[in-house]
mmCIF file of C-alpha atoms and ligand atoms in Angstrom:
data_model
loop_
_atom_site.group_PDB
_atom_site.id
_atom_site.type_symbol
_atom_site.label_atom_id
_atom_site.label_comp_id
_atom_site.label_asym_id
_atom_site.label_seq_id
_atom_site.Cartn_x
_atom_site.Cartn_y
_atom_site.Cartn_z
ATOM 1 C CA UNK Z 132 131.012 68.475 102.485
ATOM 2 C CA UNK Z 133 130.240 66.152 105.263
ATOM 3 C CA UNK Z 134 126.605 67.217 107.072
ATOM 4 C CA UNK Z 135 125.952 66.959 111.192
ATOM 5 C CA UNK Z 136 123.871 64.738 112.114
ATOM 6 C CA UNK Z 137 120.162 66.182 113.160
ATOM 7 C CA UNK Z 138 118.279 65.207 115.238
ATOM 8 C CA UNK Z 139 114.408 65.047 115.072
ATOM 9 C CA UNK Z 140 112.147 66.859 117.559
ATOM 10 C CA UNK Z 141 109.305 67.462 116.066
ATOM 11 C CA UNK Z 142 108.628 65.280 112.744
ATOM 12 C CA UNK Z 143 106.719 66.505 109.889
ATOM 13 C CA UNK Z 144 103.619 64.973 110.928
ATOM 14 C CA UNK Z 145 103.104 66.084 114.454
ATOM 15 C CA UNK Z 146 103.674 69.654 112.678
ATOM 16 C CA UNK Z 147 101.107 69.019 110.143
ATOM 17 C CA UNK Z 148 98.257 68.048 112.794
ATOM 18 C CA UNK Z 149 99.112 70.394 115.177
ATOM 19 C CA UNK Z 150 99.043 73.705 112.203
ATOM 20 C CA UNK Z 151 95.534 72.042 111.930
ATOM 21 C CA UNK Z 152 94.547 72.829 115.120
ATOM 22 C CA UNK Z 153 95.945 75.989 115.085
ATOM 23 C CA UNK Z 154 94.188 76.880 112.291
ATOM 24 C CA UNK Z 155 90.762 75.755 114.423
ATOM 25 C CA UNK Z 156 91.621 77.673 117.489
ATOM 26 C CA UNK Z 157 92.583 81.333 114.946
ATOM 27 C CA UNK Z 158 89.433 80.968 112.958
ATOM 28 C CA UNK Z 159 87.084 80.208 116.263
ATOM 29 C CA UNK Z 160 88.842 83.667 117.453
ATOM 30 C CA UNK Z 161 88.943 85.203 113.893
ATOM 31 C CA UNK Z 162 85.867 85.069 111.765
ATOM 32 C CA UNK Z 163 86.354 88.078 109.920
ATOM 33 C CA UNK Z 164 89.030 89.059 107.095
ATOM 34 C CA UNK Z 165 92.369 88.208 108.453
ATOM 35 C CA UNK Z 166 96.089 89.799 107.587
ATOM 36 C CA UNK Z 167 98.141 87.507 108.079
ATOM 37 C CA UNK Z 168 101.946 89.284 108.405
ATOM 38 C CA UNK Z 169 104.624 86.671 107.660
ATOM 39 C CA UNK Z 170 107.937 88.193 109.933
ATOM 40 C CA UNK Z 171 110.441 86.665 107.141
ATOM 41 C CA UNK Z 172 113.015 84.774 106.707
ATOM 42 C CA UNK Z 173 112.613 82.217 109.308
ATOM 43 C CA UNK Z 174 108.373 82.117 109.229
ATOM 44 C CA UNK Z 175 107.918 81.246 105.259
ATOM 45 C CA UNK Z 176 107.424 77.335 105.881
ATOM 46 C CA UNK Z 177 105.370 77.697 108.706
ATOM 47 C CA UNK Z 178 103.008 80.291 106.611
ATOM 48 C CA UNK Z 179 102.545 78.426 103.441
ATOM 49 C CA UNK Z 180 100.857 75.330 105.756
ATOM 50 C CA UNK Z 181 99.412 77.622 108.141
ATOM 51 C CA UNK Z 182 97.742 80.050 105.570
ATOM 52 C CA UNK Z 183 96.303 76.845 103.455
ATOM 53 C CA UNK Z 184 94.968 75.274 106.820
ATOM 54 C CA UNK Z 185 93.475 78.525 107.278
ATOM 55 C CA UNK Z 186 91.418 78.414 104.286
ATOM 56 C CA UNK Z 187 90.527 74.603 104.778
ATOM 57 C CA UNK Z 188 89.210 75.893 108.228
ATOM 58 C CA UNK Z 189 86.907 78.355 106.048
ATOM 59 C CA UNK Z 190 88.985 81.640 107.426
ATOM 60 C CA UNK Z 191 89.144 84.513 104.968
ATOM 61 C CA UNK Z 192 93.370 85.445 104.469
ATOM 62 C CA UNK Z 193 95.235 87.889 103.165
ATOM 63 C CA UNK Z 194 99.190 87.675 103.193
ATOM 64 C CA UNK Z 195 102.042 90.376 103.488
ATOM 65 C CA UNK Z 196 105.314 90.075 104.352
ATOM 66 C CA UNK Z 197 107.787 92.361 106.874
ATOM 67 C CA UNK Z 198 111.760 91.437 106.769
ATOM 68 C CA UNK Z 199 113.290 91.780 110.361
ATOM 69 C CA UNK Z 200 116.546 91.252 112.036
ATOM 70 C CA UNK Z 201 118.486 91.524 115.544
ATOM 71 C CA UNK Z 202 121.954 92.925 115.498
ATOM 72 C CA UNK Z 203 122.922 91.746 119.228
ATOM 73 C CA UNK Z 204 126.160 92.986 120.973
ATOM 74 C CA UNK Z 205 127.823 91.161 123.329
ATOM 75 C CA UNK Z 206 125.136 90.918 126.067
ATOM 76 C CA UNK Z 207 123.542 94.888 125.631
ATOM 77 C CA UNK Z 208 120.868 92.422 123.711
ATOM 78 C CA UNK Z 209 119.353 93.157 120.307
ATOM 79 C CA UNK Z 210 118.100 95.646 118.443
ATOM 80 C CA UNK Z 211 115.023 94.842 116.025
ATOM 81 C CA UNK Z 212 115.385 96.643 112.744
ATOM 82 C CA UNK Z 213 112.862 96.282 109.558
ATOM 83 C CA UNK Z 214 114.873 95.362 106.645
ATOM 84 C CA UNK Z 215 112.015 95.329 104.021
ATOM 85 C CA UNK Z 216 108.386 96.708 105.645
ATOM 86 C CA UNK Z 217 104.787 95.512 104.762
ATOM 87 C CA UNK Z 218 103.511 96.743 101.634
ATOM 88 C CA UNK Z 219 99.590 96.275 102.624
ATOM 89 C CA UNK Z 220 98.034 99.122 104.714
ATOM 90 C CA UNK Z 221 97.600 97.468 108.196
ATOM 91 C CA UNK Z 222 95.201 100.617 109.453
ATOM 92 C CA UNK Z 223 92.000 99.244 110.506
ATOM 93 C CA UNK Z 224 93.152 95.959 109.878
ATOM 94 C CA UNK Z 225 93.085 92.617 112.333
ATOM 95 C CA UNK Z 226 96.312 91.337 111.706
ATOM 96 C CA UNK Z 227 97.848 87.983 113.167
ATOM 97 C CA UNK Z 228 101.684 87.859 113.190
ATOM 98 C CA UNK Z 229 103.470 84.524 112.239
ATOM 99 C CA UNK Z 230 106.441 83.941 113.386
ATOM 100 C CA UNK Z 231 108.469 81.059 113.534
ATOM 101 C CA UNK Z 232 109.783 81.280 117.308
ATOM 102 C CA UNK Z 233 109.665 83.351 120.117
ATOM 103 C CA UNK Z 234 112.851 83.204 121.696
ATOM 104 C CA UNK Z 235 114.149 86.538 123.943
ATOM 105 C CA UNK Z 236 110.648 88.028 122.650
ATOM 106 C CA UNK Z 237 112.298 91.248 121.393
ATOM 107 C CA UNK Z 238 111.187 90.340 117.475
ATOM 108 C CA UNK Z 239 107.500 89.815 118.320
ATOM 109 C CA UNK Z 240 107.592 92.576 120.573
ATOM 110 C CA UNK Z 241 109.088 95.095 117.908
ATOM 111 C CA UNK Z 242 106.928 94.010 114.988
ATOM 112 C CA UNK Z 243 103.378 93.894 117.820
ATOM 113 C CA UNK Z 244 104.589 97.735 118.202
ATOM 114 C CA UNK Z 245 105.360 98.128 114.735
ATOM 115 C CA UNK Z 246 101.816 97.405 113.489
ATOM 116 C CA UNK Z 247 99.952 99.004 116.392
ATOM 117 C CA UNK Z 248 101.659 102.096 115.409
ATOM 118 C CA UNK Z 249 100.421 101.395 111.912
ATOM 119 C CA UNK Z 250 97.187 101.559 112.909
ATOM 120 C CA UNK Z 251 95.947 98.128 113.239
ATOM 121 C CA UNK Z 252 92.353 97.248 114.630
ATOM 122 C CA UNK Z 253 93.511 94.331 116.566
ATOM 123 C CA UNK Z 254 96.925 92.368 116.712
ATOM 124 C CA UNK Z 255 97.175 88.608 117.623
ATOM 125 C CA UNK Z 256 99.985 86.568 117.125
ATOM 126 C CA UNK Z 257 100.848 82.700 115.390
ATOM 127 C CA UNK Z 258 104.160 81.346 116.779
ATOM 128 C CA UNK Z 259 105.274 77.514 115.557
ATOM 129 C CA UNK Z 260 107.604 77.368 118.799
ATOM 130 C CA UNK Z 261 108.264 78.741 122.231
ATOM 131 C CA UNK Z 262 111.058 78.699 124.364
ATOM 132 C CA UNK Z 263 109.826 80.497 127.762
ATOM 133 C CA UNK Z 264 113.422 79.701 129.375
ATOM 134 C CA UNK Z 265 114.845 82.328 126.948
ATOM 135 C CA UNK Z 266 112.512 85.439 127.419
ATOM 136 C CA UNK Z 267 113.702 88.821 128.162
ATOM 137 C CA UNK Z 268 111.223 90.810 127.345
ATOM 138 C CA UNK Z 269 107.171 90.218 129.047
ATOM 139 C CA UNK Z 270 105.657 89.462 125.606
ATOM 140 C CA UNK Z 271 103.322 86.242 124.861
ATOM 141 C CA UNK Z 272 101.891 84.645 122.052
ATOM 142 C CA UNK Z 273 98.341 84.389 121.363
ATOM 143 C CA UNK Z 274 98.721 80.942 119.765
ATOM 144 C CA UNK Z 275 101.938 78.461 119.873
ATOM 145 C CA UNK Z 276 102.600 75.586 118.013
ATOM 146 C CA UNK Z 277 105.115 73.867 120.326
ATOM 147 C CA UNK Z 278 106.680 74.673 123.689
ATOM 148 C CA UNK Z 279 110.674 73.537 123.386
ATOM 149 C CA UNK Z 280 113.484 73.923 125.933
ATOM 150 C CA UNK Z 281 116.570 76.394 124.937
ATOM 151 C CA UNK Z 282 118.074 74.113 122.965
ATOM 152 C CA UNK Z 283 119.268 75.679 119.086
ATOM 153 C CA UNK Z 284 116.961 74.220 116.273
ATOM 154 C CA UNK Z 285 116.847 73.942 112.807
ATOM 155 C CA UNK Z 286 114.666 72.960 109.558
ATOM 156 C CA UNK Z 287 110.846 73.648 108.587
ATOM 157 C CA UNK Z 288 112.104 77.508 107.861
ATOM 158 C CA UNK Z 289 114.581 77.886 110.814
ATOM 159 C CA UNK Z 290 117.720 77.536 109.738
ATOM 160 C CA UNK Z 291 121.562 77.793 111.218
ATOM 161 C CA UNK Z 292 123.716 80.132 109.211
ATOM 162 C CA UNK Z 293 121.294 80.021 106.251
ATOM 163 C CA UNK Z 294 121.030 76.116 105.993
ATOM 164 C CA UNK Z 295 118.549 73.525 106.937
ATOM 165 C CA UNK Z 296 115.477 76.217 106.282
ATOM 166 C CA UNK Z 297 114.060 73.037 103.857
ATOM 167 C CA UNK Z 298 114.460 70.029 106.442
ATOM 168 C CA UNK Z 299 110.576 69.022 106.494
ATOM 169 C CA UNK Z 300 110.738 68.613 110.714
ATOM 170 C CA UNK Z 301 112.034 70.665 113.414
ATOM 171 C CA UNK Z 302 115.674 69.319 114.029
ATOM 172 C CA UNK Z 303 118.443 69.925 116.696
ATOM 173 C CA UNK Z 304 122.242 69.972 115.160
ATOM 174 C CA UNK Z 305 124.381 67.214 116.685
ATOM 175 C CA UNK Z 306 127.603 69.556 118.859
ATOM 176 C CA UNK Z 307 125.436 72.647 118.522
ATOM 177 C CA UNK Z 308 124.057 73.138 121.720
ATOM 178 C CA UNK Z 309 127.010 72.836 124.134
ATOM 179 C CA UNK Z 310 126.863 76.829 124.330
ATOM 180 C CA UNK Z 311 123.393 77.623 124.874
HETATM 181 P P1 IMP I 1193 113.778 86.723 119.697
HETATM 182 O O1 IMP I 1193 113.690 88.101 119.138
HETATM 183 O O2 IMP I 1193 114.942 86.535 120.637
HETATM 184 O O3 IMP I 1193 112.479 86.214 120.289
HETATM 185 O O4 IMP I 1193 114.254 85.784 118.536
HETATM 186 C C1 IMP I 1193 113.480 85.316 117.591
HETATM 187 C C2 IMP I 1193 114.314 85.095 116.355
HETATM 188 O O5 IMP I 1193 115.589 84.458 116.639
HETATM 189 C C3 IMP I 1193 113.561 84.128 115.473
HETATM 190 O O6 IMP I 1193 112.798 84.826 114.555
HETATM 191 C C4 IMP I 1193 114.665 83.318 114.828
HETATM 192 O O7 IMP I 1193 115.030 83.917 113.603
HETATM 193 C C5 IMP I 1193 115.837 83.388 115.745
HETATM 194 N N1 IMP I 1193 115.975 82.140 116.529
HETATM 195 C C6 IMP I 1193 115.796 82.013 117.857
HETATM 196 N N2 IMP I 1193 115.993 80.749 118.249
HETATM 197 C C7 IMP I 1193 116.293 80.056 117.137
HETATM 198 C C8 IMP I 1193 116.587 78.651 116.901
HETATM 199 O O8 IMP I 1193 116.603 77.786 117.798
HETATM 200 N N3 IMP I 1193 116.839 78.315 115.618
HETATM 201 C C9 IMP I 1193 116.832 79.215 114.588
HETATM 202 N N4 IMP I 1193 116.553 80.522 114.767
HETATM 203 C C10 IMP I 1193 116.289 80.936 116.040
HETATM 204 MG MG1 MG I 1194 113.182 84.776 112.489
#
């Protein structure tokens, strides 16, 4: 099976310092117990380093999980659907969303809704990248990793039809981006 050639945009060491800092700027925010809520598949790299730079900061973390996904028809956009919820009770709770990238917004939107509905105390959100050209919904993160153009990208958890997700850097696919 012959593999595309990727790209590197962000190598694994300019992710690794900047997760440090983000770390810095949650805890400064963040002092007291934190939930973190991984949005899975795509966030589960990003987590595991965030969560342990969390605790290296001296933050106090707890970890649960929500499966989502966008069915998206033709240009009507996408529909956000939980596919496996949170087992922790969010009521009460401060809760920071990670997600790997905010894109159209429509994912961080639903799950910010999601777990205000839940009853959370307060709701901030962790986001690795950003692509502002691609928003369609008014939704911002409260922390972001990287700011990227539209291009499609790959690796550190992101993957493209199910593959790259273990690449250690943030990668763009060689012929993959003549489309977006
Ligand atoms: P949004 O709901 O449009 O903001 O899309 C966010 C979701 O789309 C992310 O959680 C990713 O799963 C996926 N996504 C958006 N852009 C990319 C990309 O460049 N590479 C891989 N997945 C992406
Ligand atoms: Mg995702």
């Amino acid at each position: 099976m012959t593999r595309p050639r990727i790209d590197v945009l962000i190598s694994a060491d300019d992710i690794a310092v900047r997760v440090e800092a983000l770390a810095r700027d949650i805890v400064a925010d963040m002092p007291g117990e934190i939930l973190v809520v991984v949005i899975l598949k795509g966030s589960f790299v990003f987590a595991a380093d965030l969560i342990r730079a969390l605790e290296r900061v001296g933050a106090s973390a707890q970890v649960d999980f929500i499966t989502l996904s966008s069915y998206r028809h033709g240009t009507s956009g996408g529909a956000v659907q939980v596919t496996h919820d949170l087992s922790e009770d969010v009521a009460g709770r401060d809760v920071l969303i990670v997600e790997d990238i905010l894109e159209s917004g429509r994912t961080l939107a639903f799950a910010g809704d999601h777990l205000t509905r839940r009853g959370a105390a307060s709701v901030r959100s962790c986001l690795l990248l950003d692509k502002p050209e691609k928003r369609r919904v008014a939704v911002e993160a409260d922390y972001v990793g990287f700011t990227i153009g539209p291009e499609f990208v790959v690796g550190y958890g992101l993957d493209l039809a199910h593959r790259y997700r273990g690449l250690p850097y943030i990668g763009v696919v060689a012929g993959e981006n003549d489309d977006v």
